[in-house]
Short mmCIF file of C-alpha atoms and ligand atoms in Angstrom, two decimals:
data_model
loop_
_atom_site.label_atom_id
_atom_site.label_comp_id
_atom_site.label_asym_id
_atom_site.label_seq_id
_atom_site.Cartn_x
_atom_site.Cartn_y
_atom_site.Cartn_z
CA UNK I 171 256.52 313.70 172.55
CA UNK I 172 258.52 316.27 174.48
CA UNK I 173 261.60 314.77 176.13
CA UNK I 174 260.41 315.81 179.61
CA UNK I 175 256.75 314.84 179.15
CA UNK I 176 255.34 312.38 181.65
CA UNK I 177 254.98 309.00 179.94
CA UNK I 178 253.23 305.99 181.50
CA UNK I 179 254.16 302.55 180.21
CA UNK I 180 251.38 300.24 181.43
CA UNK I 181 252.92 296.77 181.68
CA UNK I 182 256.34 298.40 181.85
CA UNK I 183 257.87 295.39 183.60
CA UNK I 184 256.78 292.86 180.97
CA UNK I 185 258.71 291.88 177.84
CA UNK I 186 257.07 294.48 175.57
CA UNK I 187 256.71 297.25 178.15
CA UNK I 188 260.28 296.96 179.41
CA UNK I 189 261.58 297.15 175.83
CA UNK I 190 259.56 300.37 175.37
CA UNK I 191 260.96 301.76 178.65
CA UNK I 192 264.54 300.92 177.52
CA UNK I 193 263.94 302.64 174.18
CA UNK I 194 262.41 305.75 175.78
CA UNK I 195 265.38 306.02 178.14
CA UNK I 196 267.84 305.51 175.28
CA UNK I 197 266.17 308.34 173.35
CA UNK I 198 266.48 310.71 176.31
CA UNK I 199 262.95 310.76 177.72
CA UNK I 200 263.38 311.74 181.35
CA UNK I 201 259.99 311.13 182.91
CA UNK I 202 258.96 307.52 182.32
CA UNK I 203 256.61 305.82 184.80
CA UNK I 204 256.63 302.01 184.91
CA UNK I 205 255.19 300.79 188.22
CA UNK I 206 255.19 297.09 189.00
CA UNK I 207 251.87 295.22 189.25
CA UNK I 208 252.36 295.19 193.03
CA UNK I 209 252.64 298.98 193.02
CA UNK I 210 249.68 299.42 190.66
CA UNK I 211 247.15 296.66 189.96
CA UNK I 212 245.59 297.58 186.62
CA UNK I 213 242.74 295.11 187.26
CA UNK I 214 241.70 297.44 190.09
CA UNK I 215 239.59 300.16 188.50
CA UNK I 216 239.66 302.60 191.45
CA UNK I 217 243.44 302.24 191.93
CA UNK I 218 244.04 302.77 188.21
CA UNK I 219 241.94 305.95 188.11
CA UNK I 220 243.62 307.25 191.26
CA UNK I 221 247.04 306.69 189.68
CA UNK I 222 246.08 308.64 186.54
CA UNK I 223 244.58 311.51 188.52
CA UNK I 224 247.61 311.80 190.78
CA UNK I 225 250.31 311.36 188.12
CA UNK I 226 248.57 312.98 185.11
CA UNK I 227 250.67 311.27 182.41
CA UNK I 228 250.49 312.91 178.96
CA UNK I 229 251.33 309.81 176.93
CA UNK I 230 250.39 306.20 177.61
CA UNK I 231 251.78 303.03 176.06
CA UNK I 232 249.22 300.34 176.94
CA UNK I 233 251.42 297.22 176.93
CA UNK I 234 249.85 295.55 179.98
CA UNK I 235 248.13 292.29 179.11
CA UNK I 236 247.77 288.67 180.04
CA UNK I 237 249.68 286.90 177.28
CA UNK I 238 250.80 283.36 176.62
CA UNK I 239 251.35 280.73 173.99
CA UNK I 240 248.91 278.44 172.28
CA UNK I 241 248.69 276.06 175.28
CA UNK I 242 248.13 278.80 177.86
CA UNK I 243 245.34 280.28 175.71
CA UNK I 244 243.60 276.91 175.59
CA UNK I 245 244.07 276.25 179.32
CA UNK I 246 243.12 279.62 180.85
CA UNK I 247 240.56 281.06 178.36
CA UNK I 248 238.56 282.76 181.13
CA UNK I 249 241.59 284.61 182.46
CA UNK I 250 242.64 285.64 178.97
CA UNK I 251 239.34 287.37 178.22
CA UNK I 252 238.66 288.70 181.75
CA UNK I 253 242.10 290.07 182.62
CA UNK I 254 242.61 291.71 179.26
CA UNK I 255 239.16 293.30 179.16
CA UNK I 256 239.60 294.60 182.71
CA UNK I 257 243.13 295.96 182.28
CA UNK I 258 242.53 297.72 178.99
CA UNK I 259 239.11 299.11 179.99
CA UNK I 260 240.49 300.51 183.24
CA UNK I 261 243.47 302.12 181.53
CA UNK I 262 241.59 303.51 178.51
CA UNK I 263 238.81 304.96 180.67
CA UNK I 264 241.23 306.47 183.21
CA UNK I 265 243.22 307.97 180.32
CA UNK I 266 240.05 309.61 178.98
CA UNK I 267 238.95 310.95 182.36
CA UNK I 268 242.37 312.36 183.23
CA UNK I 269 242.86 313.97 179.80
CA UNK I 270 245.81 311.96 178.41
CA UNK I 271 247.11 313.53 175.16
CA UNK I 272 247.73 310.28 173.33
CA UNK I 273 247.52 306.56 174.04
CA UNK I 274 248.91 303.62 172.08
CA UNK I 275 247.08 300.32 172.60
CA UNK I 276 248.96 297.12 171.80
CA UNK I 277 246.76 294.70 169.88
CA UNK I 278 248.09 291.53 168.29
CA UNK I 279 248.26 289.90 164.87
CA UNK I 280 246.19 286.98 166.21
CA UNK I 281 243.09 289.14 166.24
CA UNK I 282 242.73 288.94 162.45
CA UNK I 283 240.45 286.28 160.91
CA UNK I 284 242.03 282.83 160.75
CA UNK I 285 241.65 282.61 156.98
CA UNK I 286 242.65 286.22 156.23
CA UNK I 287 244.43 286.68 152.88
CA UNK I 288 248.21 287.05 153.32
CA UNK I 289 249.93 289.40 153.88
CA UNK I 290 247.25 290.69 156.23
CA UNK I 291 246.10 294.28 155.82
CA UNK I 292 244.64 296.32 158.67
CA UNK I 293 241.30 296.49 156.82
CA UNK I 294 240.79 292.72 157.28
CA UNK I 295 239.94 293.15 160.97
CA UNK I 296 236.49 291.65 161.69
CA UNK I 297 236.08 290.32 158.15
CA UNK I 298 235.83 286.61 159.10
CA UNK I 299 235.85 283.93 161.84
CA UNK I 300 238.72 283.86 164.36
CA UNK I 301 241.19 281.07 165.18
CA UNK I 302 239.60 278.94 167.95
CA UNK I 303 242.74 278.43 170.09
CA UNK I 304 243.02 282.09 171.07
CA UNK I 305 239.53 283.45 170.51
CA UNK I 306 238.99 284.80 174.07
CA UNK I 307 242.28 286.73 173.91
CA UNK I 308 241.51 287.96 170.39
CA UNK I 309 238.00 289.13 171.29
CA UNK I 310 239.38 291.11 174.25
CA UNK I 311 242.03 292.76 172.06
CA UNK I 312 239.47 293.53 169.34
CA UNK I 313 237.32 295.19 172.02
CA UNK I 314 240.32 297.37 172.93
CA UNK I 315 240.83 298.49 169.34
CA UNK I 316 237.14 299.29 168.88
CA UNK I 317 237.04 301.04 172.24
CA UNK I 318 239.86 303.37 171.18
CA UNK I 319 238.01 304.16 167.94
CA UNK I 320 234.70 304.73 169.76
CA UNK I 321 236.35 307.01 172.34
CA UNK I 322 237.98 309.05 169.57
CA UNK I 323 234.61 309.48 167.91
CA UNK I 324 232.62 310.35 171.03
CA UNK I 325 235.19 312.21 173.12
CA UNK I 326 237.80 313.40 170.63
CA UNK I 327 240.63 311.42 172.26
CA UNK I 328 243.80 310.41 170.35
CA UNK I 329 243.88 306.72 171.16
CA UNK I 330 245.58 304.62 168.46
CA UNK I 331 246.22 300.88 168.19
CA UNK I 332 249.00 298.80 166.71
CA UNK I 333 249.08 295.11 165.82
CA UNK I 334 252.44 293.53 166.51
CA UNK I 335 253.37 290.22 164.95
CA UNK I 336 254.74 287.30 167.09
CA UNK I 337 257.36 288.83 169.39
CA UNK I 338 260.39 287.44 171.20
CA UNK I 339 263.32 288.86 173.13
CA UNK I 340 264.73 289.47 176.61
CA UNK I 341 262.35 289.28 179.55
CA UNK I 342 260.11 286.67 177.92
CA UNK I 343 258.24 284.00 179.88
CA UNK I 344 260.15 280.68 179.80
CA UNK I 345 257.44 278.53 181.38
CA UNK I 346 257.60 275.09 179.70
CA UNK I 347 253.91 274.93 178.78
CA UNK I 348 252.50 278.48 179.04
CA UNK I 349 255.13 280.30 176.99
CA UNK I 350 255.33 281.15 173.28
CA UNK I 351 257.29 279.01 170.85
CA UNK I 352 260.62 280.88 170.93
CA UNK I 353 261.20 280.88 174.72
CA UNK I 354 259.74 277.36 175.01
CA UNK I 355 262.21 275.98 172.48
CA UNK I 356 265.21 277.97 173.79
CA UNK I 357 264.64 276.43 177.19
CA UNK I 358 263.86 272.92 175.90
CA UNK I 359 266.94 272.78 173.63
CA UNK I 360 269.13 274.25 176.35
CA UNK I 361 268.01 271.72 178.96
CA UNK I 362 268.32 268.85 176.49
CA UNK I 363 271.88 269.97 175.68
CA UNK I 364 272.79 270.01 179.38
CA UNK I 365 271.32 266.55 179.92
CA UNK I 366 272.92 265.16 176.77
CA UNK I 367 269.55 264.02 175.31
CA UNK I 368 269.45 262.78 171.72
CA UNK I 369 266.12 264.44 170.79
CA UNK I 370 263.82 267.36 171.59
CA UNK I 371 260.05 267.29 171.23
CA UNK I 372 258.48 270.16 169.28
CA UNK I 373 254.71 270.70 169.13
CA UNK I 374 252.45 270.28 166.12
CA UNK I 375 253.41 269.47 162.54
CA UNK I 376 256.11 272.10 161.97
CA UNK I 377 254.25 273.49 158.95
CA UNK I 378 252.58 276.62 160.43
CA UNK I 379 254.37 279.79 159.47
CA UNK I 380 255.07 282.67 161.83
CA UNK I 381 256.50 286.13 161.32
CA UNK I 382 258.84 286.89 164.19
CA UNK I 383 260.05 290.24 165.48
CA UNK I 384 262.56 291.11 168.18
CA UNK I 385 260.88 293.20 170.87
CA UNK I 386 263.52 295.97 170.54
CA UNK I 387 262.37 296.50 166.95
CA UNK I 388 258.77 296.65 168.16
CA UNK I 389 259.78 299.28 170.74
CA UNK I 390 261.32 301.47 168.00
CA UNK I 391 258.11 301.12 165.99
CA UNK I 392 255.96 301.95 169.02
CA UNK I 393 257.78 305.25 169.61
CA UNK I 394 257.45 306.16 165.94
CA UNK I 395 253.72 305.37 165.98
CA UNK I 396 253.24 307.45 169.11
CA UNK I 397 254.97 310.39 167.40
CA UNK I 398 253.55 310.15 163.90
CA UNK I 399 250.46 307.96 163.55
CA UNK I 400 247.01 309.50 164.01
CA UNK I 401 244.66 307.22 162.07
CA UNK I 402 241.71 305.38 163.63
CA UNK I 403 242.61 302.16 161.83
CA UNK I 404 245.15 300.04 163.72
CA UNK I 405 248.65 299.85 162.24
CA UNK I 406 250.47 296.54 161.69
CA UNK I 407 253.98 296.06 163.11
CA UNK I 408 255.87 293.21 161.49
CA UNK I 409 259.40 292.28 160.52
CA UNK I 410 258.77 290.56 157.19
CA UNK I 411 260.84 287.64 158.57
CA UNK I 412 258.54 284.66 158.18
CA UNK I 413 259.65 281.08 158.83
CA UNK I 414 257.94 277.72 159.27
CA UNK I 415 257.98 276.32 162.81
CA UNK I 416 260.29 273.60 161.46
CA UNK I 417 262.77 276.22 160.17
CA UNK I 418 262.47 278.14 163.44
CA UNK I 419 263.11 275.02 165.54
CA UNK I 420 266.18 274.18 163.43
CA UNK I 421 267.49 277.72 163.85
CA UNK I 422 267.03 277.64 167.63
CA UNK I 423 268.68 274.20 167.76
CA UNK I 424 271.74 275.69 166.02
CA UNK I 425 271.80 278.86 168.16
CA UNK I 426 271.66 276.80 171.37
CA UNK I 427 274.13 274.25 170.00
CA UNK I 428 272.04 271.12 170.59
CA UNK I 429 273.42 268.30 168.44
CA UNK I 430 270.39 265.95 168.57
CA UNK I 431 267.27 265.64 166.45
CA UNK I 432 263.71 267.02 166.51
CA UNK I 433 260.61 264.93 167.18
CA UNK I 434 257.15 266.31 166.32
CA UNK I 435 254.27 265.88 168.79
CA UNK I 436 251.26 266.05 166.51
CA UNK I 437 248.82 265.75 169.41
CA UNK I 438 249.61 269.42 170.16
CA UNK I 439 247.75 272.14 168.21
CA UNK I 440 249.23 273.97 165.22
CA UNK I 441 247.01 277.03 165.62
CA UNK I 442 246.70 279.51 162.75
CA UNK I 443 248.43 278.24 159.59
CA UNK I 444 249.96 281.61 158.78
CA UNK I 445 249.80 285.26 159.88
CA UNK I 446 252.10 287.47 157.89
CA UNK I 447 251.38 291.17 158.25
CA UNK I 448 251.25 293.74 155.47
CA UNK I 449 253.31 296.61 156.91
CA UNK I 450 252.92 299.21 154.15
CA UNK I 451 251.48 301.75 156.58
CA UNK I 452 254.39 301.39 158.97
CA UNK I 453 256.90 301.54 156.12
CA UNK I 454 255.25 304.76 154.95
CA UNK I 455 256.15 306.23 158.36
CA UNK I 456 259.79 305.37 157.57
CA UNK I 457 260.18 302.25 159.72
CA UNK I 458 262.60 299.43 158.87
CA UNK I 459 263.25 296.56 161.29
CA UNK I 460 266.94 296.26 162.26
CA UNK I 461 267.30 292.89 164.01
CA UNK I 462 267.64 289.84 161.79
CA UNK I 463 266.00 286.66 163.15
CA UNK I 464 269.14 284.59 163.71
CA UNK I 465 270.93 287.53 165.35
CA UNK I 466 267.85 288.23 167.51
CA UNK I 467 267.60 284.59 168.61
CA UNK I 468 271.31 284.58 169.50
CA UNK I 469 270.87 287.74 171.62
CA UNK I 470 267.81 286.24 173.28
CA UNK I 471 269.64 283.01 174.12
CA UNK I 472 272.44 285.10 175.69
CA UNK I 473 269.92 286.95 177.86
CA UNK I 474 268.31 283.62 178.83
CA UNK I 475 271.73 282.36 179.97
CA UNK I 476 272.37 285.52 181.96
CA UNK I 477 268.93 285.14 183.58
CA UNK I 478 269.82 281.57 184.48
CA UNK I 479 273.08 282.72 186.07
CA UNK I 480 275.14 280.56 183.70
CA UNK I 481 277.44 283.22 182.24
P1 GDP S 162 250.62 281.36 168.29
O1 GDP S 162 251.31 282.17 167.23
O2 GDP S 162 249.54 282.11 168.97
O3 GDP S 162 250.17 280.05 167.74
O4 GDP S 162 251.70 281.17 169.44
P2 GDP S 162 252.80 280.12 169.90
O5 GDP S 162 254.10 280.86 169.96
O6 GDP S 162 252.34 279.50 171.17
O7 GDP S 162 252.89 278.96 168.83
C1 GDP S 162 253.39 279.13 167.55
C2 GDP S 162 253.51 277.80 166.82
O8 GDP S 162 254.62 277.08 167.38
C3 GDP S 162 252.30 276.87 166.93
O9 GDP S 162 252.11 276.26 165.67
C4 GDP S 162 252.78 275.82 167.93
O10 GDP S 162 252.16 274.56 167.75
C5 GDP S 162 254.26 275.74 167.62
N1 GDP S 162 255.09 275.19 168.70
C6 GDP S 162 256.00 274.20 168.58
N2 GDP S 162 256.56 273.89 169.75
C7 GDP S 162 256.02 274.73 170.67
C8 GDP S 162 256.20 274.89 172.08
O11 GDP S 162 256.97 274.21 172.72
N3 GDP S 162 255.48 275.88 172.68
C9 GDP S 162 254.61 276.68 171.98
N4 GDP S 162 253.94 277.65 172.64
N5 GDP S 162 254.39 276.53 170.65
C10 GDP S 162 255.09 275.57 170.00
#
């Protein structure tokens, strides 16, 4: 990527997109477009195409998506499949029509089969049944990956996909039910600490394992993939830092400084038992994650406090 090339970050105001924008700016890219969803509604096909034809970006990071935790996926399954199919189809098609040089589509580790052998290799995509709790989201993301491959074959585009592991970091959604586990627990422990509660409720059994990556590490990987990765097969982006939900909850309890105990609500779903990514391909490109989990959680709690106006 040339430093003055026009780069469009779709979803540039979300957690992932804004981390990519920060990284691009830090590396001296001067022409980064990141309109808000009010300025450009990516669910609107005509508006999306118009934007591409007027702006003519050369590189596109497709980080726009409807995302949410296990509860949100179960509650709004229609929106998860519809919004994601619409957004990614509009962007990928407009990128083809307007002659974008290269596009990076953000998939997700949850699109691999539920019972995939661990660590999960890219080849395991579509080799078995999906986890039920996020199937509509996963099917939409799988369609995006296959669409990029099909476009490359038919139209000679350079549209690649990556599969990030579970992400966390600044700019996350802290909604009590709809969010992912890290922001949900940061908020719950923080509020319990302020109220002086003696316990915090955590969902499920605590036994599922998740690999967690700070979004700034993902952003570094995304730039590297945009520069160096040309294969049709998606590329995994993980941190290698896998913990059980129980270990994660304990760590967040310590970071927030909540002195009470944990209580497990087993009526809530556990989801996939484990999804650790095999990142050999990414390592072969020279990538090493830099942010350790405890350090990343501490930074994220600081940014949560700033967002709450408590610092
Ligand atoms: P997933 O990786 O798609 O399952 O995404 P989540 O981040 O929503 O959930 C990860 C794991 O954390 C699941 O096993 C949840 O049951 C567990 N978990 C524990 N407490 C919470 C919570 O308060 N919110 C969410 N979203 N998950 C929680």
